[in-house]
PDB file of C-alpha atoms in Angstrom:
ATOM      1  CA  MET A 120     -39.482 -18.188  24.425  1.00  0.00           C
ATOM      2  CA  ARG A 121     -36.545 -15.826  24.175  1.00  0.00           C
ATOM      3  CA  LEU A 122     -33.264 -17.597  23.326  1.00  0.00           C
ATOM      4  CA  THR A 123     -29.832 -16.343  24.305  1.00  0.00           C
ATOM      5  CA  PRO A 124     -26.389 -17.719  23.337  1.00  0.00           C
ATOM      6  CA  THR A 125     -26.115 -19.478  26.714  1.00  0.00           C
ATOM      7  CA  ASP A 126     -29.709 -20.580  27.223  1.00  0.00           C
ATOM      8  CA  PHE A 127     -31.247 -22.688  24.464  1.00  0.00           C
ATOM      9  CA  PRO A 128     -32.068 -26.329  23.877  1.00  0.00           C
ATOM     10  CA  THR A 129     -29.115 -28.257  22.510  1.00  0.00           C
ATOM     11  CA  VAL A 130     -29.458 -29.721  19.025  1.00  0.00           C
ATOM     12  CA  SER A 131     -28.948 -33.470  19.109  1.00  0.00           C
ATOM     13  CA  ASP A 132     -26.905 -35.423  16.551  1.00  0.00           C
ATOM     14  CA  HIS A 133     -30.136 -37.051  15.433  1.00  0.00           C
ATOM     15  CA  GLU A 134     -31.702 -33.626  14.870  1.00  0.00           C
ATOM     16  CA  LEU A 135     -28.663 -32.516  12.869  1.00  0.00           C
ATOM     17  CA  ARG A 136     -28.954 -35.553  10.629  1.00  0.00           C
ATOM     18  CA  GLU A 137     -32.667 -34.875  10.146  1.00  0.00           C
ATOM     19  CA  LEU A 138     -31.941 -31.221   9.272  1.00  0.00           C
ATOM     20  CA  TRP A 139     -29.326 -32.429   6.760  1.00  0.00           C
ATOM     21  CA  ARG A 140     -31.879 -34.632   5.075  1.00  0.00           C
ATOM     22  CA  ARG A 141     -34.632 -31.980   5.029  1.00  0.00           C
ATOM     23  CA  PHE A 142     -32.666 -28.928   3.886  1.00  0.00           C
ATOM     24  CA  ARG A 143     -30.575 -28.772   0.738  1.00  0.00           C
ATOM     25  CA  ASP A 144     -29.705 -25.064   1.137  1.00  0.00           C
ATOM     26  CA  PRO A 145     -25.887 -24.739   1.134  1.00  0.00           C
ATOM     27  CA  ASP A 146     -25.959 -22.169   3.984  1.00  0.00           C
ATOM     28  CA  VAL A 147     -27.993 -24.485   6.204  1.00  0.00           C
ATOM     29  CA  ARG A 148     -25.637 -27.350   5.419  1.00  0.00           C
ATOM     30  CA  ARG A 149     -22.589 -25.213   6.192  1.00  0.00           C
ATOM     31  CA  LEU A 150     -24.101 -24.415   9.615  1.00  0.00           C
ATOM     32  CA  ILE A 151     -24.706 -28.111  10.265  1.00  0.00           C
ATOM     33  CA  LEU A 152     -21.124 -28.939   9.271  1.00  0.00           C
ATOM     34  CA  GLU A 153     -19.869 -26.150  11.524  1.00  0.00           C
ATOM     35  CA  VAL A 154     -21.711 -27.634  14.528  1.00  0.00           C
ATOM     36  CA  HIS A 155     -20.369 -31.101  13.663  1.00  0.00           C
ATOM     37  CA  ARG A 156     -16.765 -29.786  13.329  1.00  0.00           C
ATOM     38  CA  ALA A 157     -17.001 -27.791  16.552  1.00  0.00           C
ATOM     39  CA  ARG A 158     -18.197 -30.887  18.461  1.00  0.00           C
ATOM     40  CA  ALA A 159     -15.350 -32.989  17.030  1.00  0.00           C
ATOM     41  CA  ALA A 160     -12.827 -30.319  17.966  1.00  0.00           C
ATOM     42  CA  MET A 161     -14.235 -30.129  21.507  1.00  0.00           C
ATOM     43  CA  ARG A 162     -14.016 -33.930  21.879  1.00  0.00           C
ATOM     44  CA  GLN A 163     -10.361 -33.933  20.784  1.00  0.00           C
ATOM     45  CA  VAL A 164      -9.355 -30.986  22.946  1.00  0.00           C
ATOM     46  CA  HIS A 165     -11.087 -32.577  25.958  1.00  0.00           C
ATOM     47  CA  ALA A 166      -9.248 -35.861  25.329  1.00  0.00           C
ATOM     48  CA  ASP A 167      -5.905 -34.050  25.144  1.00  0.00           C
ATOM     49  CA  ALA A 168      -6.746 -32.070  28.322  1.00  0.00           C
ATOM     50  CA  LEU A 169      -7.526 -35.359  30.152  1.00  0.00           C
ATOM     51  CA  ASP A 170      -4.231 -36.825  28.935  1.00  0.00           C
ATOM     52  CA  ALA A 171      -2.453 -33.714  30.226  1.00  0.00           C
ATOM     53  CA  GLN A 172      -4.154 -34.178  33.596  1.00  0.00           C
ATOM     54  CA  LEU A 173      -2.941 -37.835  33.734  1.00  0.00           C
ATOM     55  CA  ALA A 174       0.556 -36.668  32.849  1.00  0.00           C
ATOM     56  CA  ILE A 175       0.462 -34.287  35.802  1.00  0.00           C
ATOM     57  CA  TRP A 176      -0.666 -37.062  38.109  1.00  0.00           C
ATOM     58  CA  HIS A 177       2.096 -39.369  36.829  1.00  0.00           C
ATOM     59  CA  LYS A 178       4.715 -36.547  36.833  1.00  0.00           C
ATOM     60  CA  GLU A 179       5.438 -37.012  33.134  1.00  0.00           C
ATOM     61  CA  ASP A 180       6.577 -33.514  32.222  1.00  0.00           C
ATOM     62  CA  GLY A 181       7.354 -34.306  28.566  1.00  0.00           C
ATOM     63  CA  GLU A 182       3.940 -35.866  27.965  1.00  0.00           C
ATOM     64  CA  LEU A 183       2.265 -32.934  29.807  1.00  0.00           C
ATOM     65  CA  LYS A 184       3.952 -30.392  27.586  1.00  0.00           C
ATOM     66  CA  ALA A 185       3.064 -32.360  24.432  1.00  0.00           C
ATOM     67  CA  LYS A 186      -0.578 -32.688  25.341  1.00  0.00           C
ATOM     68  CA  LEU A 187      -0.903 -29.042  26.329  1.00  0.00           C
ATOM     69  CA  GLN A 188       0.744 -28.092  23.048  1.00  0.00           C
ATOM     70  CA  HIS A 189      -1.906 -30.196  21.239  1.00  0.00           C
ATOM     71  CA  VAL A 190      -4.670 -28.301  23.051  1.00  0.00           C
ATOM     72  CA  ILE A 191      -3.109 -24.905  22.264  1.00  0.00           C
ATOM     73  CA  ASP A 192      -2.501 -25.813  18.585  1.00  0.00           C
ATOM     74  CA  ALA A 193      -6.038 -27.133  18.103  1.00  0.00           C
ATOM     75  CA  MET A 194      -7.593 -24.027  19.653  1.00  0.00           C
ATOM     76  CA  LEU A 195      -5.365 -21.744  17.597  1.00  0.00           C
ATOM     77  CA  GLU A 196      -6.195 -23.609  14.391  1.00  0.00           C
ATOM     78  CA  GLU A 197      -9.928 -23.116  15.073  1.00  0.00           C
ATOM     79  CA  LYS A 198      -9.482 -19.457  15.941  1.00  0.00           C
ATOM     80  CA  VAL A 199      -7.540 -18.825  12.706  1.00  0.00           C
ATOM     81  CA  ARG A 200     -10.083 -20.787  10.654  1.00  0.00           C
ATOM     82  CA  LEU A 201     -12.951 -18.800  12.205  1.00  0.00           C
ATOM     83  CA  GLY A 202     -11.135 -15.457  11.919  1.00  0.00           C
ATOM     84  CA  VAL A 203     -11.493 -14.736  15.626  1.00  0.00           C
ATOM     85  CA  MET A 204      -7.907 -14.085  16.625  1.00  0.00           C
ATOM     86  CA  GLY A 205      -7.529 -12.020  19.690  1.00  0.00           C
ATOM     87  CA  GLY A 206      -6.345 -12.128  23.278  1.00  0.00           C
ATOM     88  CA  SER A 207      -2.874 -11.548  24.566  1.00  0.00           C
ATOM     89  CA  LEU A 208       0.369 -12.786  23.044  1.00  0.00           C
ATOM     90  CA  PRO A 209       2.357 -15.417  24.983  1.00  0.00           C
ATOM     91  CA  LYS A 210       5.135 -14.049  27.186  1.00  0.00           C
ATOM     92  CA  ASP A 211       8.666 -15.322  26.593  1.00  0.00           C
TER      93      ASP A 211
END
């Protein structure tokens, strides 16, 4: 079975815990922690995006801007941490 970055079986949290118990190699553990951190970041960004959507529905401009800023800041923090900066600069 040939795996690609978009087509592979997802690793469950249970499987990650089992891998953590089985493998003491620091590199393997770093990868497990990276998956865990990425999932936590995704959950938080999704929650902030849903809050932004609710703010749109309720016409709460201040709350909308705050939640969108949380999303932008969280994504920027991860990009900086991973060393994958790129894209276009914001326009004034």
